[in-house]
PDB file of C-alpha atoms and ligand atoms in Angstrom:
ATOM      1  CA  MET A   1      98.132 108.882  94.073  1.00 73.00           C
ATOM      2  CA  THR A   2      98.645 107.738  97.628  1.00 84.00           C
ATOM      3  CA  ASN A   3     101.182 109.743  99.604  1.00 94.00           C
ATOM      4  CA  LEU A   4     103.579 107.021 100.791  1.00 97.00           C
ATOM      5  CA  THR A   5     105.084 109.050 103.619  1.00 97.00           C
ATOM      6  CA  GLU A   6     101.646 109.828 104.960  1.00 97.00           C
ATOM      7  CA  LEU A   7     100.509 106.194 104.640  1.00 98.00           C
ATOM      8  CA  GLN A   8     103.597 104.956 106.528  1.00 98.00           C
ATOM      9  CA  ARG A   9     102.902 107.495 109.261  1.00 98.00           C
ATOM     10  CA  VAL A  10      99.297 106.264 109.495  1.00 98.00           C
ATOM     11  CA  LEU A  11     100.447 102.617 109.743  1.00 98.00           C
ATOM     12  CA  ASP A  12     103.008 103.452 112.434  1.00 98.00           C
ATOM     13  CA  GLY A  13     100.323 105.400 114.302  1.00 98.00           C
ATOM     14  CA  ILE A  14      97.957 102.411 114.171  1.00 98.00           C
ATOM     15  CA  VAL A  15     100.648 100.091 115.566  1.00 98.00           C
ATOM     16  CA  ALA A  16     101.342 102.574 118.384  1.00 98.00           C
ATOM     17  CA  ALA A  17      97.598 102.895 119.149  1.00 98.00           C
ATOM     18  CA  ALA A  18      97.173  99.097 119.192  1.00 98.00           C
ATOM     19  CA  ALA A  19     100.137  98.697 121.574  1.00 98.00           C
ATOM     20  CA  ARG A  20      98.344 100.900 124.123  1.00 97.00           C
ATOM     21  CA  ILE A  21      95.270  98.649 124.254  1.00 97.00           C
ATOM     22  CA  SER A  22      95.229  95.922 126.884  1.00 95.00           C
ATOM     23  CA  ASP A  23      91.784  94.402 126.182  1.00 95.00           C
ATOM     24  CA  ARG A  24      92.766  92.544 123.039  1.00 97.00           C
ATOM     25  CA  GLY A  25      89.953  89.941 122.799  1.00 97.00           C
ATOM     26  CA  GLU A  26      90.230  86.170 123.131  1.00 97.00           C
ATOM     27  CA  VAL A  27      92.589  83.970 121.143  1.00 97.00           C
ATOM     28  CA  ALA A  28      90.708  81.054 119.487  1.00 97.00           C
ATOM     29  CA  ASP A  29      91.297  77.864 121.435  1.00 94.00           C
ATOM     30  CA  TYR A  30      88.851  75.405 119.840  1.00 95.00           C
ATOM     31  CA  ILE A  31      91.708  74.546 117.451  1.00 95.00           C
ATOM     32  CA  PRO A  32      94.415  73.635 120.004  1.00 96.00           C
ATOM     33  CA  GLU A  33      97.354  74.738 117.795  1.00 94.00           C
ATOM     34  CA  LEU A  34      95.887  78.252 117.500  1.00 96.00           C
ATOM     35  CA  SER A  35      95.661  78.757 121.257  1.00 96.00           C
ATOM     36  CA  ALA A  36      99.452  79.174 121.386  1.00 94.00           C
ATOM     37  CA  ALA A  37      99.257  82.467 119.444  1.00 96.00           C
ATOM     38  CA  ASP A  38     100.667  85.486 121.305  1.00 97.00           C
ATOM     39  CA  PRO A  39      97.889  88.103 121.784  1.00 97.00           C
ATOM     40  CA  ALA A  40     100.542  90.836 121.901  1.00 97.00           C
ATOM     41  CA  MET A  41     101.383  90.333 118.222  1.00 98.00           C
ATOM     42  CA  PHE A  42     100.100  92.990 115.839  1.00 98.00           C
ATOM     43  CA  GLY A  43     100.934  93.536 112.187  1.00 98.00           C
ATOM     44  CA  ILE A  44      99.580  95.552 109.293  1.00 99.00           C
ATOM     45  CA  ALA A  45     100.560  95.732 105.615  1.00 99.00           C
ATOM     46  CA  VAL A  46      99.208  97.593 102.605  1.00 98.00           C
ATOM     47  CA  SER A  47      99.905  96.583  99.020  1.00 98.00           C
ATOM     48  CA  LEU A  48      99.058  99.497  96.757  1.00 97.00           C
ATOM     49  CA  ALA A  49      97.664  99.227  93.241  1.00 95.00           C
ATOM     50  CA  SER A  50     100.752 101.154  92.155  1.00 94.00           C
ATOM     51  CA  GLY A  51     102.983  98.295  93.381  1.00 94.00           C
ATOM     52  CA  GLU A  52     104.499  99.547  96.644  1.00 97.00           C
ATOM     53  CA  VAL A  53     104.086  97.533  99.861  1.00 98.00           C
ATOM     54  CA  LEU A  54     104.155  99.377 103.183  1.00 98.00           C
ATOM     55  CA  ALA A  55     104.048  97.659 106.547  1.00 98.00           C
ATOM     56  CA  ALA A  56     104.332  98.181 110.295  1.00 98.00           C
ATOM     57  CA  GLY A  57     104.508  96.066 113.452  1.00 98.00           C
ATOM     58  CA  ASP A  58     104.796  92.265 113.200  1.00 98.00           C
ATOM     59  CA  ALA A  59     103.944  92.319 109.496  1.00 98.00           C
ATOM     60  CA  ARG A  60     106.518  89.679 108.532  1.00 98.00           C
ATOM     61  CA  THR A  61     105.458  87.009 111.021  1.00 98.00           C
ATOM     62  CA  ALA A  62     103.416  84.185 109.482  1.00 98.00           C
ATOM     63  CA  PHE A  63     100.039  83.349 111.038  1.00 98.00           C
ATOM     64  CA  SER A  64      97.206  80.914 110.303  1.00 98.00           C
ATOM     65  CA  ILE A  65      94.906  82.582 107.758  1.00 98.00           C
ATOM     66  CA  GLN A  66      92.014  80.159 108.496  1.00 98.00           C
ATOM     67  CA  SER A  67      88.766  81.446 106.931  1.00 98.00           C
ATOM     68  CA  ILE A  68      90.549  84.019 104.787  1.00 98.00           C
ATOM     69  CA  SER A  69      91.415  80.971 102.652  1.00 98.00           C
ATOM     70  CA  LYS A  70      87.723  80.858 101.680  1.00 98.00           C
ATOM     71  CA  VAL A  71      88.299  83.894  99.454  1.00 98.00           C
ATOM     72  CA  PHE A  72      90.923  82.015  97.461  1.00 98.00           C
ATOM     73  CA  THR A  73      88.899  78.795  97.156  1.00 98.00           C
ATOM     74  CA  LEU A  74      85.850  80.826  96.089  1.00 98.00           C
ATOM     75  CA  ALA A  75      87.948  82.480  93.371  1.00 98.00           C
ATOM     76  CA  MET A  76      89.065  79.019  92.209  1.00 97.00           C
ATOM     77  CA  ALA A  77      85.508  77.639  92.272  1.00 97.00           C
ATOM     78  CA  LEU A  78      84.030  80.567  90.347  1.00 97.00           C
ATOM     79  CA  GLY A  79      86.804  80.206  87.776  1.00 94.00           C
ATOM     80  CA  ARG A  80      86.042  76.504  87.344  1.00 93.00           C
ATOM     81  CA  LEU A  81      82.272  76.341  87.704  1.00 93.00           C
ATOM     82  CA  GLY A  82      81.024  79.844  87.033  1.00 95.00           C
ATOM     83  CA  ASP A  83      77.436  80.484  88.029  1.00 95.00           C
ATOM     84  CA  GLY A  84      76.764  76.759  88.493  1.00 96.00           C
ATOM     85  CA  LEU A  85      78.184  77.179  91.994  1.00 98.00           C
ATOM     86  CA  TRP A  86      75.136  79.189  93.057  1.00 98.00           C
ATOM     87  CA  ARG A  87      72.853  76.190  92.647  1.00 97.00           C
ATOM     88  CA  ARG A  88      74.566  74.781  95.733  1.00 98.00           C
ATOM     89  CA  VAL A  89      75.301  77.844  97.872  1.00 98.00           C
ATOM     90  CA  GLY A  90      73.560  81.189  98.395  1.00 98.00           C
ATOM     91  CA  ARG A  91      74.718  84.791  98.420  1.00 98.00           C
ATOM     92  CA  GLU A  92      72.993  86.209 101.487  1.00 98.00           C
ATOM     93  CA  PRO A  93      74.342  87.098 104.926  1.00 97.00           C
ATOM     94  CA  SER A  94      73.497  84.412 107.469  1.00 96.00           C
ATOM     95  CA  GLY A  95      73.026  86.516 110.603  1.00 94.00           C
ATOM     96  CA  LEU A  96      74.442  83.542 112.507  1.00 94.00           C
ATOM     97  CA  ALA A  97      77.864  82.429 113.703  1.00 94.00           C
ATOM     98  CA  PHE A  98      80.361  81.112 111.147  1.00 95.00           C
ATOM     99  CA  ASN A  99      79.998  77.552 112.402  1.00 94.00           C
ATOM    100  CA  SER A 100      76.235  77.522 112.982  1.00 94.00           C
ATOM    101  CA  ILE A 101      74.393  74.296 112.161  1.00 95.00           C
ATOM    102  CA  LEU A 102      70.865  75.642 112.697  1.00 95.00           C
ATOM    103  CA  GLN A 103      70.156  77.237 109.315  1.00 94.00           C
ATOM    104  CA  LEU A 104      71.490  74.361 107.273  1.00 96.00           C
ATOM    105  CA  GLU A 105      68.725  71.979 108.265  1.00 95.00           C
ATOM    106  CA  GLN A 106      66.034  74.659 108.034  1.00 95.00           C
ATOM    107  CA  GLU A 107      67.151  75.635 104.539  1.00 96.00           C
ATOM    108  CA  ASN A 108      67.487  72.101 103.174  1.00 96.00           C
ATOM    109  CA  GLY A 109      71.240  71.931 102.973  1.00 97.00           C
ATOM    110  CA  ARG A 110      71.902  75.021 100.831  1.00 98.00           C
ATOM    111  CA  PRO A 111      74.266  77.179 102.910  1.00 98.00           C
ATOM    112  CA  ARG A 112      73.544  80.898 102.976  1.00 98.00           C
ATOM    113  CA  ASN A 113      76.891  82.009 101.527  1.00 98.00           C
ATOM    114  CA  PRO A 114      80.369  80.711 100.635  1.00 98.00           C
ATOM    115  CA  PHE A 115      82.018  82.218 103.736  1.00 98.00           C
ATOM    116  CA  VAL A 116      80.129  80.494 106.556  1.00 98.00           C
ATOM    117  CA  ASN A 117      81.743  77.123 107.227  1.00 98.00           C
ATOM    118  CA  ALA A 118      78.927  75.119 105.623  1.00 98.00           C
ATOM    119  CA  GLY A 119      79.197  77.190 102.428  1.00 98.00           C
ATOM    120  CA  ALA A 120      82.979  76.961 102.331  1.00 98.00           C
ATOM    121  CA  ILE A 121      82.772  73.187 102.745  1.00 98.00           C
ATOM    122  CA  VAL A 122      80.476  73.060  99.690  1.00 98.00           C
ATOM    123  CA  VAL A 123      82.916  75.268  97.724  1.00 98.00           C
ATOM    124  CA  THR A 124      85.781  72.918  98.598  1.00 98.00           C
ATOM    125  CA  ASP A 125      83.629  69.936  97.598  1.00 98.00           C
ATOM    126  CA  ALA A 126      82.945  71.654  94.269  1.00 98.00           C
ATOM    127  CA  ILE A 127      86.627  72.166  93.454  1.00 97.00           C
ATOM    128  CA  LEU A 128      87.332  68.574  94.459  1.00 97.00           C
ATOM    129  CA  ALA A 129      84.978  67.397  91.703  1.00 93.00           C
ATOM    130  CA  ALA A 130      87.606  66.291  89.214  1.00 82.00           C
ATOM    131  CA  SER A 131      90.709  66.422  91.400  1.00 93.00           C
ATOM    132  CA  GLU A 132      92.393  64.676  94.283  1.00 97.00           C
ATOM    133  CA  PRO A 133      92.734  66.587  97.586  1.00 98.00           C
ATOM    134  CA  ARG A 134      96.512  66.960  97.107  1.00 98.00           C
ATOM    135  CA  GLU A 135      95.909  68.419  93.625  1.00 98.00           C
ATOM    136  CA  VAL A 136      93.407  70.945  94.962  1.00 98.00           C
ATOM    137  CA  LEU A 137      95.799  71.971  97.738  1.00 98.00           C
ATOM    138  CA  ALA A 138      98.673  72.234  95.253  1.00 98.00           C
ATOM    139  CA  GLU A 139      96.494  74.414  93.028  1.00 97.00           C
ATOM    140  CA  LEU A 140      95.529  76.589  95.982  1.00 98.00           C
ATOM    141  CA  LEU A 141      99.205  77.028  96.876  1.00 98.00           C
ATOM    142  CA  ARG A 142      99.999  77.868  93.254  1.00 98.00           C
ATOM    143  CA  PHE A 143      97.196  80.426  93.233  1.00 98.00           C
ATOM    144  CA  VAL A 144      98.275  82.245  96.406  1.00 98.00           C
ATOM    145  CA  ARG A 145     101.991  82.077  95.561  1.00 98.00           C
ATOM    146  CA  GLU A 146     101.346  83.509  92.120  1.00 97.00           C
ATOM    147  CA  ALA A 147      98.987  86.150  93.499  1.00 97.00           C
ATOM    148  CA  ALA A 148     101.564  87.188  96.113  1.00 97.00           C
ATOM    149  CA  GLU A 149     104.528  86.621  93.785  1.00 97.00           C
ATOM    150  CA  ASP A 150     106.099  84.761  96.677  1.00 98.00           C
ATOM    151  CA  GLY A 151     107.020  81.069  96.628  1.00 98.00           C
ATOM    152  CA  ASP A 152     107.547  80.957 100.390  1.00 98.00           C
ATOM    153  CA  ILE A 153     103.913  80.357 101.400  1.00 98.00           C
ATOM    154  CA  HIS A 154     103.029  77.043 103.034  1.00 98.00           C
ATOM    155  CA  ILE A 155     100.343  74.990 104.756  1.00 98.00           C
ATOM    156  CA  ASN A 156     101.025  74.162 108.406  1.00 98.00           C
ATOM    157  CA  LYS A 157     100.184  70.461 108.672  1.00 98.00           C
ATOM    158  CA  GLU A 158     100.243  70.560 112.491  1.00 97.00           C
ATOM    159  CA  VAL A 159      97.435  73.121 112.473  1.00 98.00           C
ATOM    160  CA  ALA A 160      95.442  71.031 109.979  1.00 98.00           C
ATOM    161  CA  ARG A 161      95.925  67.916 112.117  1.00 97.00           C
ATOM    162  CA  SER A 162      94.995  69.835 115.242  1.00 97.00           C
ATOM    163  CA  GLU A 163      91.704  70.983 113.697  1.00 97.00           C
ATOM    164  CA  ALA A 164      90.990  67.500 112.320  1.00 96.00           C
ATOM    165  CA  GLY A 165      91.171  66.216 115.889  1.00 96.00           C
ATOM    166  CA  THR A 166      88.681  68.692 117.290  1.00 95.00           C
ATOM    167  CA  GLY A 167      86.563  69.864 114.332  1.00 96.00           C
ATOM    168  CA  HIS A 168      83.335  68.221 115.417  1.00 96.00           C
ATOM    169  CA  ARG A 169      81.052  71.061 114.349  1.00 97.00           C
ATOM    170  CA  ASN A 170      82.549  71.030 110.868  1.00 98.00           C
ATOM    171  CA  ARG A 171      82.127  67.262 110.791  1.00 98.00           C
ATOM    172  CA  ALA A 172      78.467  67.723 111.759  1.00 98.00           C
ATOM    173  CA  LEU A 173      78.027  70.319 108.985  1.00 98.00           C
ATOM    174  CA  ALA A 174      79.641  68.079 106.375  1.00 98.00           C
ATOM    175  CA  HIS A 175      77.486  65.095 107.327  1.00 98.00           C
ATOM    176  CA  MET A 176      74.345  67.234 107.279  1.00 98.00           C
ATOM    177  CA  LEU A 177      75.306  68.485 103.805  1.00 98.00           C
ATOM    178  CA  LYS A 178      75.879  64.896 102.700  1.00 98.00           C
ATOM    179  CA  ALA A 179      72.521  63.797 104.113  1.00 98.00           C
ATOM    180  CA  GLN A 180      70.832  66.629 102.243  1.00 97.00           C
ATOM    181  CA  GLY A 181      72.493  65.756  98.947  1.00 98.00           C
ATOM    182  CA  ASN A 182      74.774  68.785  98.725  1.00 98.00           C
ATOM    183  CA  LEU A 183      78.136  67.057  99.118  1.00 98.00           C
ATOM    184  CA  HIS A 184      79.496  64.945  96.265  1.00 98.00           C
ATOM    185  CA  ASN A 185      82.630  63.654  97.992  1.00 98.00           C
ATOM    186  CA  THR A 186      82.765  61.879 101.340  1.00 98.00           C
ATOM    187  CA  PRO A 187      82.721  64.189 104.381  1.00 98.00           C
ATOM    188  CA  ASP A 188      86.233  62.984 105.364  1.00 98.00           C
ATOM    189  CA  ARG A 189      87.713  63.789 101.976  1.00 98.00           C
ATOM    190  CA  VAL A 190      86.210  67.291 101.885  1.00 98.00           C
ATOM    191  CA  LEU A 191      87.093  68.087 105.501  1.00 98.00           C
ATOM    192  CA  GLY A 192      90.661  66.854 105.101  1.00 98.00           C
ATOM    193  CA  THR A 193      91.054  69.352 102.253  1.00 98.00           C
ATOM    194  CA  TYR A 194      89.165  72.116 104.096  1.00 98.00           C
ATOM    195  CA  PHE A 195      91.267  71.787 107.271  1.00 98.00           C
ATOM    196  CA  HIS A 196      94.452  72.020 105.188  1.00 98.00           C
ATOM    197  CA  GLN A 197      93.277  75.083 103.230  1.00 98.00           C
ATOM    198  CA  CYS A 198      92.459  76.812 106.536  1.00 98.00           C
ATOM    199  CA  ALA A 199      95.968  75.957 107.803  1.00 98.00           C
ATOM    200  CA  LEU A 200      97.624  78.132 105.133  1.00 98.00           C
ATOM    201  CA  GLU A 201     100.089  80.493 106.756  1.00 98.00           C
ATOM    202  CA  MET A 202     101.032  83.936 105.561  1.00 98.00           C
ATOM    203  CA  SER A 203     102.467  87.104 107.005  1.00 98.00           C
ATOM    204  CA  CYS A 204     100.587  90.389 106.622  1.00 99.00           C
ATOM    205  CA  VAL A 205     102.964  91.376 103.827  1.00 98.00           C
ATOM    206  CA  GLN A 206     102.335  88.109 101.975  1.00 98.00           C
ATOM    207  CA  LEU A 207      98.569  88.270 102.527  1.00 98.00           C
ATOM    208  CA  ALA A 208      98.309  91.900 101.392  1.00 98.00           C
ATOM    209  CA  ARG A 209     100.212  90.966  98.245  1.00 98.00           C
ATOM    210  CA  ALA A 210      98.092  87.838  97.703  1.00 98.00           C
ATOM    211  CA  GLY A 211      94.951  89.995  97.908  1.00 98.00           C
ATOM    212  CA  ARG A 212      95.977  92.297  95.055  1.00 97.00           C
ATOM    213  CA  PHE A 213      93.909  90.315  92.544  1.00 97.00           C
ATOM    214  CA  LEU A 214      90.830  91.748  94.290  1.00 97.00           C
ATOM    215  CA  ILE A 215      91.834  95.405  93.883  1.00 97.00           C
ATOM    216  CA  GLY A 216      90.494  95.378  90.324  1.00 93.00           C
ATOM    217  CA  GLY A 217      91.528  97.411  87.341  1.00 83.00           C
ATOM    218  CA  ARG A 218      94.760  95.517  86.789  1.00 66.00           C
ATOM    219  CA  GLU A 219      95.808  94.384  83.362  1.00 57.00           C
ATOM    220  CA  ALA A 220      97.190  90.958  84.211  1.00 63.00           C
ATOM    221  CA  ALA A 221      94.303  89.803  86.364  1.00 79.00           C
ATOM    222  CA  LEU A 222      94.275  86.331  87.934  1.00 90.00           C
ATOM    223  CA  ILE A 223      90.486  86.183  87.721  1.00 94.00           C
ATOM    224  CA  ALA A 224      87.818  87.750  85.512  1.00 94.00           C
ATOM    225  CA  PRO A 225      86.858  91.351  86.405  1.00 94.00           C
ATOM    226  CA  TYR A 226      83.220  90.385  87.042  1.00 94.00           C
ATOM    227  CA  ASN A 227      84.416  87.843  89.622  1.00 96.00           C
ATOM    228  CA  VAL A 228      86.522  90.535  91.321  1.00 96.00           C
ATOM    229  CA  ARG A 229      83.335  92.575  91.696  1.00 96.00           C
ATOM    230  CA  ARG A 230      81.290  89.619  92.928  1.00 97.00           C
ATOM    231  CA  ILE A 231      83.830  88.367  95.457  1.00 98.00           C
ATOM    232  CA  ASN A 232      84.181  91.886  96.879  1.00 98.00           C
ATOM    233  CA  ALA A 233      80.387  92.134  97.201  1.00 98.00           C
ATOM    234  CA  LEU A 234      80.305  88.858  99.127  1.00 98.00           C
ATOM    235  CA  MET A 235      83.170  89.971 101.348  1.00 98.00           C
ATOM    236  CA  MET A 236      81.306  93.173 102.183  1.00 98.00           C
ATOM    237  CA  THR A 237      78.002  91.438 102.977  1.00 98.00           C
ATOM    238  CA  CYS A 238      79.187  88.120 104.446  1.00 98.00           C
ATOM    239  CA  GLY A 239      82.956  88.304 105.117  1.00 98.00           C
ATOM    240  CA  HIS A 240      82.579  88.908 108.855  1.00 98.00           C
ATOM    241  CA  TYR A 241      79.590  86.585 109.401  1.00 96.00           C
ATOM    242  CA  ASP A 242      77.085  88.051 111.865  1.00 97.00           C
ATOM    243  CA  GLY A 243      79.529  90.936 112.395  1.00 97.00           C
ATOM    244  CA  SER A 244      79.446  91.953 108.707  1.00 98.00           C
ATOM    245  CA  GLY A 245      77.018  94.835 109.169  1.00 97.00           C
ATOM    246  CA  ASP A 246      79.092  96.280 111.975  1.00 97.00           C
ATOM    247  CA  PHE A 247      82.312  95.916 109.973  1.00 98.00           C
ATOM    248  CA  ALA A 248      80.735  97.639 106.944  1.00 98.00           C
ATOM    249  CA  TYR A 249      79.452 100.417 109.200  1.00 98.00           C
ATOM    250  CA  ARG A 250      82.790 100.981 110.912  1.00 98.00           C
ATOM    251  CA  VAL A 251      85.262 100.285 108.102  1.00 98.00           C
ATOM    252  CA  GLY A 252      83.307 100.478 104.839  1.00 98.00           C
ATOM    253  CA  LEU A 253      85.535  98.024 102.962  1.00 98.00           C
ATOM    254  CA  PRO A 254      84.989  94.491 101.640  1.00 98.00           C
ATOM    255  CA  ALA A 255      86.932  92.187 103.948  1.00 98.00           C
ATOM    256  CA  LYS A 256      87.342  88.611 105.129  1.00 98.00           C
ATOM    257  CA  SER A 257      88.328  87.555 108.618  1.00 98.00           C
ATOM    258  CA  GLY A 258      89.824  84.355 110.009  1.00 98.00           C
ATOM    259  CA  VAL A 259      89.933  82.926 113.535  1.00 98.00           C
ATOM    260  CA  GLY A 260      93.731  83.162 113.426  1.00 98.00           C
ATOM    261  CA  GLY A 261      93.125  86.896 113.910  1.00 98.00           C
ATOM    262  CA  GLY A 262      93.834  87.982 110.346  1.00 98.00           C
ATOM    263  CA  ILE A 263      91.720  90.253 108.168  1.00 99.00           C
ATOM    264  CA  LEU A 264      92.134  90.806 104.437  1.00 99.00           C
ATOM    265  CA  ALA A 265      90.433  94.023 103.310  1.00 98.00           C
ATOM    266  CA  VAL A 266      90.188  95.593  99.867  1.00 98.00           C
ATOM    267  CA  ALA A 267      90.107  99.277  99.016  1.00 98.00           C
ATOM    268  CA  PRO A 268      88.899  98.926  95.401  1.00 97.00           C
ATOM    269  CA  ARG A 269      91.302 100.384  92.807  1.00 95.00           C
ATOM    270  CA  ARG A 270      93.609 101.493  95.619  1.00 96.00           C
ATOM    271  CA  ALA A 271      95.006  98.778  97.834  1.00 97.00           C
ATOM    272  CA  SER A 272      94.883  95.356  99.408  1.00 98.00           C
ATOM    273  CA  ILE A 273      95.248  95.469 103.191  1.00 98.00           C
ATOM    274  CA  ALA A 274      96.191  92.753 105.675  1.00 99.00           C
ATOM    275  CA  VAL A 275      96.064  93.121 109.421  1.00 98.00           C
ATOM    276  CA  TRP A 276      96.711  90.585 112.165  1.00 98.00           C
ATOM    277  CA  SER A 277      96.018  90.535 115.877  1.00 98.00           C
ATOM    278  CA  PRO A 278      95.145  87.096 117.347  1.00 98.00           C
ATOM    279  CA  GLY A 279      92.554  88.252 119.919  1.00 98.00           C
ATOM    280  CA  LEU A 280      88.971  87.880 118.674  1.00 98.00           C
ATOM    281  CA  ASN A 281      85.678  89.625 119.435  1.00 97.00           C
ATOM    282  CA  ALA A 282      82.400  87.821 120.179  1.00 95.00           C
ATOM    283  CA  HIS A 283      81.784  87.153 116.446  1.00 95.00           C
ATOM    284  CA  GLY A 284      85.165  85.457 116.000  1.00 96.00           C
ATOM    285  CA  ASN A 285      86.693  88.408 114.144  1.00 97.00           C
ATOM    286  CA  SER A 286      89.970  90.090 115.159  1.00 98.00           C
ATOM    287  CA  LYS A 287      89.214  92.756 117.750  1.00 98.00           C
ATOM    288  CA  LEU A 288      92.195  95.044 117.185  1.00 98.00           C
ATOM    289  CA  GLY A 289      92.299  94.078 113.512  1.00 98.00           C
ATOM    290  CA  THR A 290      88.843  95.600 113.067  1.00 98.00           C
ATOM    291  CA  MET A 291      89.911  98.703 114.957  1.00 98.00           C
ATOM    292  CA  ALA A 292      93.025  98.989 112.800  1.00 98.00           C
ATOM    293  CA  ALA A 293      91.057  98.640 109.561  1.00 98.00           C
ATOM    294  CA  GLU A 294      88.659 101.306 110.815  1.00 98.00           C
ATOM    295  CA  MET A 295      91.515 103.710 111.606  1.00 98.00           C
ATOM    296  CA  LEU A 296      93.211 103.081 108.269  1.00 98.00           C
ATOM    297  CA  ALA A 297      90.047 103.522 106.184  1.00 98.00           C
ATOM    298  CA  ASP A 298      89.151 106.641 108.123  1.00 98.00           C
ATOM    299  CA  ARG A 299      92.577 108.316 107.987  1.00 98.00           C
ATOM    300  CA  MET A 300      93.166 107.497 104.304  1.00 97.00           C
ATOM    301  CA  GLY A 301      89.554 108.230 103.250  1.00 97.00           C
ATOM    302  CA  TRP A 302      89.345 104.743 101.726  1.00 98.00           C
ATOM    303  CA  SER A 303      85.791 103.646 102.690  1.00 98.00           C
ATOM    304  CA  VAL A 304      83.812 102.756  99.566  1.00 97.00           C
ATOM    305  CA  PHE A 305      80.967 104.793 101.078  1.00 96.00           C
ATOM    306  CA  SER A 306      83.250 107.879 101.141  1.00 84.00           C
TER     307      SER A 306
HETATM  308  N1  LIG B   1      89.047  76.390 110.254  1.00 71.97           N
HETATM  309  C1  LIG B   1      88.127  77.211 110.972  1.00 71.97           C
HETATM  310  C2  LIG B   1      86.824  76.475 111.207  1.00 71.97           C
HETATM  311  O1  LIG B   1      86.365  75.813 110.325  1.00 71.97           O
HETATM  312  C3  LIG B   1      87.887  78.476 110.220  1.00 71.97           C
HETATM  313  C4  LIG B   1      86.876  79.384 110.877  1.00 71.97           C
HETATM  314  C5  LIG B   1      87.187  80.838 110.771  1.00 71.97           C
HETATM  315  O2  LIG B   1      88.330  81.244 110.516  1.00 71.97           O
HETATM  316  N2  LIG B   1      86.192  81.668 111.030  1.00 71.97           N
HETATM  317  O3  LIG B   1      86.248  76.527 112.255  1.00 71.97           O
END
């Protein structure tokens, strides 16, 4: 059993430590709407397997979850397609930036994993197979609202529009995938859906609650237990792109980052953790968010590597 008083003290200590740090990384500006984020914001929330939610800092302020949405669309795709998905996307770390184009041509249009942009675009294409974009987005919203048990989770259309205006690398990836026969829908249709999924907004409290389906060992699971295991494995090996090895080394937990500065981490059987600080490191992962996850895992003894 987790000692709640101790956990709250640890969370408050992390917020205090973060407040003392002035070098907070760079806020993403390639999506114009994201550049307005305040680098001073910092929130952390933990949703325990036992049901309690503890939080500290700006944990109730909504932010753009961006690539963390790829965890939810992967869960949907695995539920719908099962192993058939792996014919179109791999399960290996890429060793390259999240938006790299290089590997895709070299490897004949099969993205390395579902968390790099090319792989996530294929996953979104796969769940669009028998549905309209608005149906897929409605299903995604249903999924996260049910997972978080919170109906007040929304997609920020301004952020989606902002990325649609500047998302030239993603457009290049989608067209390359189409040229190589690994996109069934038109690039515009897939990207329109992808930009909207990335524009989902949640607070740390909502995100920590939405991540509970990955803790495992729950009776009323949203997804099959073997998919919980598999998604966690992919988060550990690929969730931080070319920073995944470093994150595993420092934190020792499966986790997924987003360029909005959020990180969703899972302490299997114990807790789902969300942390948010908009400043990013060189790999596009939250700088203080990584530090916070490291402090939390260390102080609570939660690393899966003990
Ligand atoms: N929407 C962003 C993009 O495609 C997501 C990237 C991220 O969060 N790493 O560039």
